[in-house]
mmCIF file of C-alpha atoms in Angstrom:
data_model
loop_
_atom_site.group_PDB
_atom_site.id
_atom_site.type_symbol
_atom_site.label_atom_id
_atom_site.label_comp_id
_atom_site.label_asym_id
_atom_site.label_seq_id
_atom_site.Cartn_x
_atom_site.Cartn_y
_atom_site.Cartn_z
ATOM 1 C CA GLN A 21 143.510 68.634 37.272
ATOM 2 C CA ASN A 22 141.820 66.259 39.414
ATOM 3 C CA ALA A 23 138.693 68.303 38.905
ATOM 4 C CA GLY A 24 138.317 68.170 35.654
ATOM 5 C CA LEU A 25 138.784 64.258 35.630
ATOM 6 C CA THR A 26 135.990 63.908 38.406
ATOM 7 C CA SER A 27 133.778 66.097 36.178
ATOM 8 C CA TYR A 28 134.239 64.376 33.131
ATOM 9 C CA ILE A 29 133.807 60.948 34.700
ATOM 10 C CA ARG A 30 130.407 62.073 36.147
ATOM 11 C CA GLN A 31 129.165 63.002 32.481
ATOM 12 C CA VAL A 32 130.579 59.516 31.024
ATOM 13 C CA GLN A 33 128.279 57.237 30.123
ATOM 14 C CA PHE A 34 129.219 53.424 28.226
ATOM 15 C CA GLU A 35 127.804 50.012 27.582
ATOM 16 C CA GLY A 36 129.337 47.443 29.877
ATOM 17 C CA SER A 37 128.991 43.853 29.752
ATOM 18 C CA SER A 38 125.969 43.686 32.273
ATOM 19 C CA GLY A 39 124.576 46.942 30.761
ATOM 20 C CA PRO A 40 124.947 50.546 30.878
ATOM 21 C CA ILE A 41 127.375 52.272 33.211
ATOM 22 C CA SER A 42 127.132 55.742 34.189
ATOM 23 C CA PHE A 43 128.226 57.742 37.448
ATOM 24 C CA ASP A 44 126.167 59.793 39.558
ATOM 25 C CA GLU A 45 127.562 63.055 41.791
ATOM 26 C CA ASN A 46 130.074 61.291 44.168
ATOM 27 C CA GLY A 47 131.694 59.625 41.209
ATOM 28 C CA ASP A 48 130.060 56.156 42.093
ATOM 29 C CA ALA A 49 129.338 53.819 39.306
ATOM 30 C CA PHE A 50 125.204 53.198 38.325
ATOM 31 C CA GLY A 51 124.671 50.109 36.730
ATOM 32 C CA GLY A 52 126.361 46.707 37.754
ATOM 33 C CA TYR A 53 128.844 44.196 37.387
ATOM 34 C CA THR A 54 129.379 40.855 36.400
ATOM 35 C CA ILE A 55 131.335 38.727 39.249
ATOM 36 C CA LYS A 56 133.532 36.209 37.981
ATOM 37 C CA HIS A 57 135.455 33.573 39.725
ATOM 38 C CA PHE A 58 138.989 31.659 38.386
ATOM 39 C CA ILE A 59 138.509 27.887 38.572
ATOM 40 C CA PRO A 60 141.516 25.334 38.520
ATOM 41 C CA THR A 61 141.393 22.756 35.743
ATOM 42 C CA ASP A 62 143.624 20.416 34.012
ATOM 43 C CA SER A 63 145.257 22.933 31.468
ATOM 44 C CA GLY A 64 145.456 25.993 34.067
ATOM 45 C CA TYR A 65 142.493 28.117 35.067
ATOM 46 C CA ALA A 66 139.427 28.945 33.361
ATOM 47 C CA SER A 67 136.987 32.133 34.270
ATOM 48 C CA ILE A 68 133.337 31.308 35.223
ATOM 49 C CA GLN A 69 130.703 33.992 35.961
ATOM 50 C CA VAL A 70 129.138 33.192 39.285
ATOM 51 C CA GLY A 71 126.925 35.978 40.153
ATOM 52 C CA SER A 72 126.080 39.843 39.421
ATOM 53 C CA TRP A 73 125.611 43.012 41.628
ATOM 54 C CA ASN A 74 123.045 45.691 40.431
ATOM 55 C CA ARG A 75 123.636 49.218 42.072
ATOM 56 C CA SER A 76 120.635 50.600 41.301
ATOM 57 C CA SER A 77 118.657 47.951 42.600
ATOM 58 C CA GLU A 78 121.431 47.361 45.322
ATOM 59 C CA SER A 79 120.877 43.419 44.757
ATOM 60 C CA LEU A 80 123.740 40.627 44.411
ATOM 61 C CA LYS A 81 122.693 37.696 43.295
ATOM 62 C CA LEU A 82 125.488 34.742 43.850
ATOM 63 C CA ASN A 83 125.567 31.252 42.504
ATOM 64 C CA GLU A 84 127.554 29.823 45.631
ATOM 65 C CA SER A 85 127.611 26.164 44.146
ATOM 66 C CA ASP A 86 129.554 27.326 41.715
ATOM 67 C CA LEU A 87 132.069 28.711 43.834
ATOM 68 C CA TYR A 88 135.548 26.896 44.232
ATOM 69 C CA TRP A 89 137.554 27.196 47.726
ATOM 70 C CA ASN A 90 140.909 25.582 47.798
ATOM 71 C CA THR A 91 140.010 24.421 51.759
ATOM 72 C CA ASN A 92 138.052 21.356 51.288
ATOM 73 C CA ASP A 93 134.914 23.303 50.007
ATOM 74 C CA THR A 94 134.662 25.220 53.307
ATOM 75 C CA ILE A 95 134.062 29.113 52.884
ATOM 76 C CA PRO A 96 137.150 30.620 54.522
ATOM 77 C CA VAL A 97 136.681 33.102 57.358
ATOM 78 C CA SER A 98 137.648 36.562 56.631
ATOM 79 C CA LYS A 99 138.965 38.116 59.729
ATOM 80 C CA CYS A 100 142.103 39.634 61.209
ATOM 81 C CA SER A 101 141.666 38.228 64.722
ATOM 82 C CA GLU A 102 139.937 35.527 66.629
ATOM 83 C CA GLU A 103 137.675 36.719 69.719
ATOM 84 C CA CYS A 104 139.606 36.133 72.725
ATOM 85 C CA ASN A 105 138.880 33.557 75.270
ATOM 86 C CA VAL A 106 137.641 33.854 78.859
ATOM 87 C CA GLY A 107 140.670 35.273 81.046
ATOM 88 C CA GLU A 108 142.368 36.537 77.950
ATOM 89 C CA ILE A 109 142.713 40.530 77.206
ATOM 90 C CA ARG A 110 142.895 42.020 73.701
ATOM 91 C CA ILE A 111 146.185 43.961 72.742
ATOM 92 C CA GLN A 112 145.361 46.183 69.679
ATOM 93 C CA LEU A 113 147.440 46.005 66.849
ATOM 94 C CA GLU A 114 147.632 48.622 64.089
ATOM 95 C CA LEU A 115 144.124 47.950 62.004
ATOM 96 C CA PRO A 116 141.311 48.285 64.498
ATOM 97 C CA CYS A 117 139.939 44.743 63.654
ATOM 98 C CA CYS A 118 143.350 43.303 64.517
ATOM 99 C CA TRP A 119 144.640 42.224 67.912
ATOM 100 C CA ASP A 120 146.020 39.758 69.814
ATOM 101 C CA CYS A 121 145.000 38.027 72.742
ATOM 102 C CA PHE A 122 147.011 38.047 76.103
ATOM 103 C CA LYS A 123 146.521 35.286 78.513
ATOM 104 C CA CYS A 124 146.086 36.683 82.503
ATOM 105 C CA HIS A 125 147.520 35.289 85.570
ATOM 106 C CA ALA A 126 145.169 32.599 86.944
ATOM 107 C CA ASN A 127 144.088 34.796 89.779
ATOM 108 C CA ASP A 128 143.390 37.712 87.644
ATOM 109 C CA ILE A 129 140.232 39.182 86.529
ATOM 110 C CA VAL A 130 139.813 40.899 82.776
ATOM 111 C CA ILE A 131 137.927 44.342 83.146
ATOM 112 C CA ASN A 132 136.944 46.037 79.813
ATOM 113 C CA GLY A 133 138.488 43.253 77.793
ATOM 114 C CA SER A 134 141.986 45.382 78.222
ATOM 115 C CA VAL A 135 143.086 45.294 81.816
ATOM 116 C CA CYS A 136 144.107 42.355 84.119
ATOM 117 C CA ILE A 137 143.448 42.845 87.885
ATOM 118 C CA LYS A 138 144.494 40.692 90.812
ATOM 119 C CA CYS A 139 141.470 39.238 92.910
ATOM 120 C CA PRO A 140 142.053 40.374 96.478
ATOM 121 C CA MET A 141 143.322 37.577 99.156
ATOM 122 C CA PHE A 142 140.367 34.676 99.488
ATOM 123 C CA THR A 143 138.666 35.330 96.216
ATOM 124 C CA TRP A 144 139.103 34.021 92.533
ATOM 125 C CA PRO A 145 137.842 34.635 89.373
ATOM 126 C CA ASP A 146 134.318 33.444 88.388
ATOM 127 C CA GLU A 147 135.188 30.608 85.671
ATOM 128 C CA SER A 148 132.448 31.703 83.167
ATOM 129 C CA THR A 149 133.713 35.398 82.372
ATOM 130 C CA ALA A 150 136.603 36.003 84.710
ATOM 131 C CA THR A 151 135.147 39.661 85.004
ATOM 132 C CA ASP A 152 134.324 39.085 88.938
ATOM 133 C CA CYS A 153 135.850 38.166 91.897
ATOM 134 C CA GLU A 154 134.204 35.100 93.841
ATOM 135 C CA LEU A 155 134.934 34.384 97.507
ATOM 136 C CA ILE A 156 136.630 30.958 97.747
ATOM 137 C CA GLU A 157 134.274 28.607 99.991
ATOM 138 C CA PRO A 158 136.312 27.083 102.454
ATOM 139 C CA ASP A 159 136.647 22.917 101.766
ATOM 140 C CA PHE A 160 136.923 21.089 104.942
ATOM 141 C CA ILE A 161 137.869 17.043 104.973
ATOM 142 C CA ASN A 162 134.625 15.095 106.348
ATOM 143 C CA LEU A 163 136.522 12.246 108.337
ATOM 144 C CA LEU A 164 133.656 9.811 107.783
ATOM 145 C CA SER A 165 133.098 10.063 104.616
ATOM 146 C CA ASP A 166 136.165 11.292 102.580
ATOM 147 C CA SER A 167 137.853 8.176 101.067
ATOM 148 C CA LEU A 168 141.221 9.523 100.563
ATOM 149 C CA PHE A 169 141.284 10.258 104.791
ATOM 150 C CA LEU A 170 140.239 6.722 105.113
ATOM 151 C CA SER A 171 143.022 5.543 102.607
ATOM 152 C CA LEU A 172 145.651 7.244 104.507
ATOM 153 C CA PHE A 173 144.434 6.138 107.941
ATOM 154 C CA ILE A 174 144.015 2.486 107.154
ATOM 155 C CA LEU A 175 147.712 2.712 106.096
ATOM 156 C CA THR A 176 149.077 4.565 108.777
ATOM 157 C CA MET A 177 147.320 1.988 111.293
ATOM 158 C CA LEU A 178 148.731 -0.991 109.297
ATOM 159 C CA GLY A 179 152.182 0.919 109.286
ATOM 160 C CA LEU A 180 151.691 1.091 113.411
ATOM 161 C CA VAL A 181 151.056 -2.525 113.947
ATOM 162 C CA THR A 182 153.561 -3.596 111.568
ATOM 163 C CA ILE A 183 156.305 -1.508 113.853
ATOM 164 C CA LEU A 184 154.473 -2.813 117.317
ATOM 165 C CA PHE A 185 155.215 -6.292 115.920
ATOM 166 C CA MET A 186 158.622 -5.574 115.112
ATOM 167 C CA LEU A 187 159.380 -4.037 118.408
ATOM 168 C CA GLY A 188 157.647 -7.008 120.308
ATOM 169 C CA LEU A 189 159.530 -9.521 118.343
ATOM 170 C CA PHE A 190 162.940 -7.641 119.514
ATOM 171 C CA ILE A 191 161.796 -7.924 123.622
ATOM 172 C CA HIS A 192 160.813 -11.313 122.956
ATOM 173 C CA TRP A 193 164.184 -12.607 121.569
ATOM 174 C CA ARG A 194 166.180 -9.742 123.242
ATOM 175 C CA GLY A 195 168.750 -12.818 124.229
ATOM 176 C CA GLU A 196 169.347 -14.027 121.508
ATOM 177 C CA LYS A 197 172.837 -13.338 119.877
ATOM 178 C CA ILE A 198 171.759 -11.828 116.679
ATOM 179 C CA ILE A 199 169.487 -9.187 118.484
ATOM 180 C CA ARG A 200 172.353 -8.831 120.952
ATOM 181 C CA ALA A 201 174.756 -8.011 118.038
ATOM 182 C CA SER A 202 172.478 -5.475 116.660
ATOM 183 C CA SER A 203 172.892 -3.190 119.715
ATOM 184 C CA ARG A 204 175.655 -0.513 120.772
ATOM 185 C CA GLU A 205 177.098 -2.737 123.314
ATOM 186 C CA PHE A 206 178.024 -6.654 123.037
ATOM 187 C CA ASN A 207 177.189 -8.389 126.340
#
């Protein structure tokens, strides 16, 4: 039944809006197509011709300035999934062009975009691709040039001087009643 329809279609020829249309031995149409686009108007929608396709010469003519996009005149992207970021693997979905991205741990590298593997001790993933483990360089504090060390040292010395000053005051005024009252025994 389908074989009869296919053989009939291969022999059909008719005049279309863009010229004569016929079919090859595979059932694919010769001729061309008129590409129309629906645009919003005040009273609804209108159909305008924005291009044409000619199969025999395999040429597409498209007037992109006549196209209306409902996204502030930016052409929408037609893809199922965005590329994964560095340090993420692809989790394949049902369609071959669709996937989800899964973030690996901070100390994992990505192998073939599909597996997270932990870096060995004292190594870390490279920042640009997260595909190689790099040796962590030890970082030492330079006691003379590190501003954090100098700040902490100055604060420590101020605290020590304050404690020694208070101790000196207690020793100098040890005979006073208020100082004696702060000890365990009253004399």
